[in-house]
Coordinates of C-alpha atoms in Angstrom, one line a residue:
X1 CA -24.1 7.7 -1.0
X2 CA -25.9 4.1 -1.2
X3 CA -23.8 3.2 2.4
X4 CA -25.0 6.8 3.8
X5 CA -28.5 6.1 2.8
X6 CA -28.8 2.0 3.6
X7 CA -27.2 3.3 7.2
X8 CA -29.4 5.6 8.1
X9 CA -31.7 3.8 7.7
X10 CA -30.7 0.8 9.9
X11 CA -30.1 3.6 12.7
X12 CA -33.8 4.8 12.1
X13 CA -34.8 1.1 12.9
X14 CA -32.0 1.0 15.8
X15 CA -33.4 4.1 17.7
X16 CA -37.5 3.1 17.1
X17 CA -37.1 -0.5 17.8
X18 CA -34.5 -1.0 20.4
X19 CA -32.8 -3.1 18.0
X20 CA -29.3 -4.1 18.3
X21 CA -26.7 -4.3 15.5
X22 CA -23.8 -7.0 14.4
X23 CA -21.0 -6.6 12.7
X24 CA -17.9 -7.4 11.5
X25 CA -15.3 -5.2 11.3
X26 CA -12.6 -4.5 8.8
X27 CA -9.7 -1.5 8.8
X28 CA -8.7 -0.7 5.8
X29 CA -5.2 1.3 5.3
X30 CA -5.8 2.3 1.5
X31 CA -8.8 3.7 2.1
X32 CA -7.9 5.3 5.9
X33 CA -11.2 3.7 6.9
X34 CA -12.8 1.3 9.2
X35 CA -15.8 -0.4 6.9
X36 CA -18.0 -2.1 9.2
X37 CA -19.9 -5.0 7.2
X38 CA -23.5 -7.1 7.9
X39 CA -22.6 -9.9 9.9
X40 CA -24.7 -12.3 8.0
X41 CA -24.0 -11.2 4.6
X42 CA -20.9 -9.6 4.9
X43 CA -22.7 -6.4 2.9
X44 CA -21.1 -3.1 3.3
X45 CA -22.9 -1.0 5.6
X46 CA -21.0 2.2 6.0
X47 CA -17.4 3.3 6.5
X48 CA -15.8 5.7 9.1
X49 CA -12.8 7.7 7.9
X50 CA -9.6 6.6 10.4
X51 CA -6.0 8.1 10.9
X52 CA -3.8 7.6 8.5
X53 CA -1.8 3.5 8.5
X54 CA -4.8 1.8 10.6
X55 CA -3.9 -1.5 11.7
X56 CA -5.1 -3.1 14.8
X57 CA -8.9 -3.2 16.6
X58 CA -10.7 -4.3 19.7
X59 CA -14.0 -3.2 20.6
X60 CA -15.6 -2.6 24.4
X61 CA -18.0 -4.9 25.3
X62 CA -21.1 -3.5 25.4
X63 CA -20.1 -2.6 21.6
X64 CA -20.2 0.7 21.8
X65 CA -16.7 2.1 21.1
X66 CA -13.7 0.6 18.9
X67 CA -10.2 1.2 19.4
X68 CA -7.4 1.4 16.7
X69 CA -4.0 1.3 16.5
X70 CA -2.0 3.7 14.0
X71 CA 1.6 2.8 14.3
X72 CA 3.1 5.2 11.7
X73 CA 6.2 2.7 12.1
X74 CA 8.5 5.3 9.7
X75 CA 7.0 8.5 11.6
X76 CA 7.0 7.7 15.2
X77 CA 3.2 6.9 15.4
X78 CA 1.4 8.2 19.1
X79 CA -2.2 7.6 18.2
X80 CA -5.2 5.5 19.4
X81 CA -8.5 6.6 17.2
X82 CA -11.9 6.0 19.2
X83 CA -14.9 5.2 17.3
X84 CA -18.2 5.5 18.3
X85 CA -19.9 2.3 16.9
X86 CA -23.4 3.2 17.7
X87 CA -23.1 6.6 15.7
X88 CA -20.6 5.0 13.3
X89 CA -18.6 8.1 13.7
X90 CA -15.0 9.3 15.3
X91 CA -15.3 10.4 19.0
X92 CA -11.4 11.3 20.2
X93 CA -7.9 10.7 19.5
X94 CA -5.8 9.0 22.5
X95 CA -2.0 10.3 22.5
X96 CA 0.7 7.5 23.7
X97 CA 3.5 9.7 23.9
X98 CA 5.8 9.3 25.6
X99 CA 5.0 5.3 24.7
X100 CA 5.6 5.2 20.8
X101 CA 4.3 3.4 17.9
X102 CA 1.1 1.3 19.3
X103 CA 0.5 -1.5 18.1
X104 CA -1.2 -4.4 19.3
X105 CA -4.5 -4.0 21.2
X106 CA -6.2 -5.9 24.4
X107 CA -9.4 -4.3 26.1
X108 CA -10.4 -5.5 29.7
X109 CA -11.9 -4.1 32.7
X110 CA -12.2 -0.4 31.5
X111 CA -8.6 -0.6 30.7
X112 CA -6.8 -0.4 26.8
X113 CA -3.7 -2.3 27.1
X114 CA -1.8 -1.9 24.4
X115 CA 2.6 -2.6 22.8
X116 CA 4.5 0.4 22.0
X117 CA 6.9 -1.0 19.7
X118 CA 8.7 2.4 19.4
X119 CA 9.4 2.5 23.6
X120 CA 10.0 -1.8 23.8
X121 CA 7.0 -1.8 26.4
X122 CA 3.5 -2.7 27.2
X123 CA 1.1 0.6 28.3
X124 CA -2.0 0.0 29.9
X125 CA -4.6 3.1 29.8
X126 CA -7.3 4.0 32.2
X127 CA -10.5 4.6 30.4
X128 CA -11.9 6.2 33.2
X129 CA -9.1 8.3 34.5
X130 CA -7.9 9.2 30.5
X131 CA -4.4 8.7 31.3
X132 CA -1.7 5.9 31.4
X133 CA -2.4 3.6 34.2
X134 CA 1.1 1.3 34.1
X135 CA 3.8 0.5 32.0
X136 CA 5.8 -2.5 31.7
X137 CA 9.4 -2.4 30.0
X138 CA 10.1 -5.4 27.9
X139 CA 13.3 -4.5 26.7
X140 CA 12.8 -6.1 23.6
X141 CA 12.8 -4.6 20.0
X142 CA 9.6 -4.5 18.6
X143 CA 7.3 -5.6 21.1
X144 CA 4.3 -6.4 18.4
X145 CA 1.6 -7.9 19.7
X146 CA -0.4 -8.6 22.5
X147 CA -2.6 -11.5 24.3
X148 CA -3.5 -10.7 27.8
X149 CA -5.6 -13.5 30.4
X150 CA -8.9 -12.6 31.3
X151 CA -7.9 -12.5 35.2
X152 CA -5.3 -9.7 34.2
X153 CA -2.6 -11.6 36.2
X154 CA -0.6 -12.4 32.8
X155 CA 0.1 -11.4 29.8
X156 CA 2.1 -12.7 26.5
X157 CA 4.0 -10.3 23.7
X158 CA 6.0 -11.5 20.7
X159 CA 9.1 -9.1 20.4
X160 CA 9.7 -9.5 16.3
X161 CA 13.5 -8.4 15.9
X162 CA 14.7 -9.5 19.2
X163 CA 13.0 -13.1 18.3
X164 CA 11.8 -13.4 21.8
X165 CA 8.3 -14.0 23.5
X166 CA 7.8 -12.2 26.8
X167 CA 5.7 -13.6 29.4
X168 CA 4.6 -11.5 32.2
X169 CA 3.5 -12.7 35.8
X170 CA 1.7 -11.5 38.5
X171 CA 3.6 -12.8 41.3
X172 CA 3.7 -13.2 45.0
X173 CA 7.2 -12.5 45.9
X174 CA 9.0 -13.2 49.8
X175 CA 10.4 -9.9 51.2
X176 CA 13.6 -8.0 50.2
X177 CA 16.5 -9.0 51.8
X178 CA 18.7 -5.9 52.2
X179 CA 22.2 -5.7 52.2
X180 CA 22.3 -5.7 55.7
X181 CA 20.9 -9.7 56.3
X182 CA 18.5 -8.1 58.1
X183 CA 14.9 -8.1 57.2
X184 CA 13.0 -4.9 58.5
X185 CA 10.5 -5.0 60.9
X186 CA 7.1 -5.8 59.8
X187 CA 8.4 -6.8 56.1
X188 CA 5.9 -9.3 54.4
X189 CA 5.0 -10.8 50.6
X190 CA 5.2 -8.9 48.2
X191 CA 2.8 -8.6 44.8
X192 CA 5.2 -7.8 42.0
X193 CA 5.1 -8.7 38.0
X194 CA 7.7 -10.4 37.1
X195 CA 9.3 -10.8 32.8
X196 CA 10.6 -14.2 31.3
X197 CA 11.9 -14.0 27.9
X198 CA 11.5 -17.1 25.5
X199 CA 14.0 -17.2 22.6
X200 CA 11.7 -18.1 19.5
X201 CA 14.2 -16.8 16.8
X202 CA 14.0 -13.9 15.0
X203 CA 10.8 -12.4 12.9
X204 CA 8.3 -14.5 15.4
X205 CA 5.2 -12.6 14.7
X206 CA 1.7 -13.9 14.7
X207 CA 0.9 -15.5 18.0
X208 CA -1.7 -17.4 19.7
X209 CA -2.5 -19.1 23.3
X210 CA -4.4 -22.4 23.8
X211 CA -7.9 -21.9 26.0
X212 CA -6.4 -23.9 28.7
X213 CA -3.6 -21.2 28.5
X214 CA -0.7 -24.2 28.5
X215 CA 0.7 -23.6 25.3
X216 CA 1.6 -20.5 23.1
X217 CA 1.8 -21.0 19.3
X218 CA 4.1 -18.4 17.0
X219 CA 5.2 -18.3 13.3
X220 CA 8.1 -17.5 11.4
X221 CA 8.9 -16.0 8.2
X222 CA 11.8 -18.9 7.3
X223 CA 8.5 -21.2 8.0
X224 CA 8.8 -22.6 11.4
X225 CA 6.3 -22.6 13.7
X226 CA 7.3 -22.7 17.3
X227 CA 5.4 -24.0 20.2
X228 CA 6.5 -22.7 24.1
X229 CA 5.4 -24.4 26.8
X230 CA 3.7 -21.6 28.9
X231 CA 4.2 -23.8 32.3
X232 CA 7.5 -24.7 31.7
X233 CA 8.2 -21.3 30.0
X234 CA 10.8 -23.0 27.5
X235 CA 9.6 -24.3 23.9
X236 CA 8.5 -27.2 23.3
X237 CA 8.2 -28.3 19.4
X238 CA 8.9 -27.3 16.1
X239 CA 7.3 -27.8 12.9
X240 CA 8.6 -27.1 9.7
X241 CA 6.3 -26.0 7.6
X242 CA 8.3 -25.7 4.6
X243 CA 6.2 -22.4 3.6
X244 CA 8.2 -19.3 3.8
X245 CA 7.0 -16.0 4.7
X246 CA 4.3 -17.3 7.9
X247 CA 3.1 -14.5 8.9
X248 CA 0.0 -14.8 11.7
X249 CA -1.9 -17.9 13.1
X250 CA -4.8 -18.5 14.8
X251 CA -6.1 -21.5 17.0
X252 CA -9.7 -22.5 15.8
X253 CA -12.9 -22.1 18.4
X254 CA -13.0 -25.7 18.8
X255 CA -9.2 -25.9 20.0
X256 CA -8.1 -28.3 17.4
X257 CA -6.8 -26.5 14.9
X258 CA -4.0 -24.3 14.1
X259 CA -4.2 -21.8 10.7
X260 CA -1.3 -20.1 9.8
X261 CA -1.0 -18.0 6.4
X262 CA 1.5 -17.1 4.7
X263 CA 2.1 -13.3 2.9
X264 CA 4.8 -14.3 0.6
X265 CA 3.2 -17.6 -1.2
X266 CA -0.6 -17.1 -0.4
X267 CA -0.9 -20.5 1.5
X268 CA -3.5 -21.3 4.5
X269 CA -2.0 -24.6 6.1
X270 CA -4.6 -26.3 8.5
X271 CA -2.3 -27.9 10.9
X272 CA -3.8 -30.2 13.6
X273 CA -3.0 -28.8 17.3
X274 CA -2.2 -32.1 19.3
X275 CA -0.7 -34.3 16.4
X276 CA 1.4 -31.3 14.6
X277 CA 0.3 -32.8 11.4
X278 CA -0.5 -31.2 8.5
X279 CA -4.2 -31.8 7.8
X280 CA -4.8 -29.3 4.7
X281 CA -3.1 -26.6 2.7
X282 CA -4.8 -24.2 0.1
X283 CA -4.4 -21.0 -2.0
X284 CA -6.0 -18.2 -0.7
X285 CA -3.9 -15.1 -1.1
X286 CA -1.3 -13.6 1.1
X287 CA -3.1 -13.3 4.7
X288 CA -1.5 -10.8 6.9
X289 CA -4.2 -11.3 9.1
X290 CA -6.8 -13.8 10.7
X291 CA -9.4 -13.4 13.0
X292 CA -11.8 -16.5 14.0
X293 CA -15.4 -15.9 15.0
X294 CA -16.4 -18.4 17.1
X295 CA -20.0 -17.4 17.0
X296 CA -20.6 -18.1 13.3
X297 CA -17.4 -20.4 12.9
X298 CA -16.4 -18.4 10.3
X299 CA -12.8 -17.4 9.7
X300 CA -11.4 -13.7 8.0
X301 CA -8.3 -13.4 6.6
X302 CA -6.6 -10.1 5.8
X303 CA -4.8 -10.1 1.6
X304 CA -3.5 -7.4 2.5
X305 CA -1.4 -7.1 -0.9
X306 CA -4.3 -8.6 -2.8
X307 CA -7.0 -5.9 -1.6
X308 CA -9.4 -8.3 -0.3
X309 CA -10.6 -10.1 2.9
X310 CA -11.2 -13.9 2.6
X311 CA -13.9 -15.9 4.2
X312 CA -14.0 -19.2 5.1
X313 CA -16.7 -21.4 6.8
X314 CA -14.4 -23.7 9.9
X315 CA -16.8 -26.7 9.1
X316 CA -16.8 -27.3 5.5
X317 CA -12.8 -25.4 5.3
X318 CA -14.7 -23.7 2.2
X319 CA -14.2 -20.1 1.0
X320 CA -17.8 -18.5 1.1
X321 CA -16.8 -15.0 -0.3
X322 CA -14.5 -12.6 -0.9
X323 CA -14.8 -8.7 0.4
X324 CA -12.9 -6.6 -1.9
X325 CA -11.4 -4.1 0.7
X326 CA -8.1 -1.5 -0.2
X327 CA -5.0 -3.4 1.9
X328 CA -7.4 -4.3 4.9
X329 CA -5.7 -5.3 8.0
X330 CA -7.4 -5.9 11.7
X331 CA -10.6 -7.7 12.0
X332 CA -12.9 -8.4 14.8
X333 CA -16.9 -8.8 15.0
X334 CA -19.2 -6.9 17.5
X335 CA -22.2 -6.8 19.4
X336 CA -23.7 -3.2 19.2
X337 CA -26.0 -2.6 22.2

């Protein structure tokens, strides 16, 4: 009642002022619920009940919709909730089928790209046109998660069980020779998209891609982290962390830094990105998830198992609170308009 109450208030305020609103944003799969906190004092403001196994979110621009991902991996999951942030309540389902357990999410240009782990592909959906707008096949078992360039032109996937990283390409191609020899008349370039597969070994999972977009870092579970040259398209270093159970990883705002967690120990390992050195390691609890905010330099770490979110400030490397949350998962912060 006290989140129903506080809320309303802050859309009274909203609606007479012209106000707009911050926050982060936390799924949580006990509860079924997407919780959307302060942004400042990371306060409970209200919740939104979700489908059921909530895992991944992006939000539009402006800030007025979310998107999340409910791959029912033992059920054959087809759904994509919509949330209407400015109401805080649900607005539509989007079905995937035939393109089977989504997963990881990417919103640009009107369009929801998204993995469908259960198909081995990539969908993108129109938001305009309500339907699926292209499909690319990886052929990779369980194509995870998702990091697509702002241009559109490319795109990056970790496949988990196939221990591969696909890379997709927008490329300008020369014309199809036929089996004949003999190019057609008027035959020119052609625009095509083009896969190359990057062997990372097996249970490769959390991913992410350098701001200068020449280096891709993943994790493993036997506590490697693996580093492919995105130029090149080959990899390019190891490190062994000696911490089993790495789970996700994210490169820091100021591109110096490389935080991977661990869901089996509970470790956060600050590892520096152009040395590969170890600079810090701490006990936080299991993160299955991280998500940096650039604009507070603040960094949120899914416990999943431990039923809270961790916060930690990027300048000091200090915890600043913990957000008790039932097995939260994806994370992002938004602008409401």
């Amino acid at each position: 009642m006290k989140y129903i109450v506080l809320f309303a208030g802050l859309i009274l305020s909203h609606l007479s002022l012209g106000q707009t609103f911050r926050y982060v944003l936390v799924l949580s799969k006990a509860e079924k619920k997407l919780v959307a906190l302060d942004y400042k004092s990371l306060d409970i403001i209200t919740k939104v009940s979700v489908s059921e196994d909530p895992h991944e979110i992006v939000t539009t621009p402006d800030g007025s919709l979310a998107y999340i991902s409910h791959p029912l991996m033992n059920g054959n999951g087809h759904e994509i909730d919509v949330v209407n942030l400015k109401t805080m309540k649900p607005r539509n389902v989007i079905d995937t089928k035939p393109f089977y357990i989504p997963h990881g999410l990417v919103y640009l240009n009107e369009k929801l790209w998204f993995t469908a782990q259960g198909s081995k592909s990539v969908a993108v959906f129109d938001t305009r046109e309500n339907k699926i707008a292209q499909v690319f096949g990886t052929g990779q078992d369980f194509t995870h998660l998702l990091h697509v360039n702002a241009d559109g032109n490319s795109f990056y996937t970790t496949n988990v069980e196939s221990g591969t990283v696909s890379i997709f390409e927008k490329k300008n191609l020369p014309p199809y020779m036929p089996p004949t020899g003999v190019l057609p008349v008027n035959t020119s370039p052609r625009l095509e998209w083009r896969q190359t597969l990057v062997n990372v070994g097996p249970g490769s999972e959390g991913f992410d891609v350098s701001s200068d977009r020449q280096e891709l870092w993943t994790a493993r579970p036997d506590g490697k982290i693996v580093i492919v040259d995105l130029i090149k398209k080959e990899v390019k270093a190891e490190i062994n962390t000696q911490t089993e159970g790495l789970h996700r990883l994210k490169i820091t705002p100021d591109g110096k830094t490389v935080c991977v967690v661990s869901v089996k120990t509970g470790d956060l390992l600050y590892y520096n990105k152009v040395t590969h050195i170890l600079e810090q390691k701490d006990k936080i609890g299991q993160g299955a998830g991280i998500f940096m905010d650039g604009e507070s330099n603040r960094m949120f770490i899914s416990c999943t198992p431990n039923n809270k979110v961790v916060v930690i400030d990027l300048v000091t490397r200090k915890e600043i609170k913990r957000i008790d949350i039932g097995r939260p998962d994806g994370i992002t912060a938004v602008l409401v308009k």
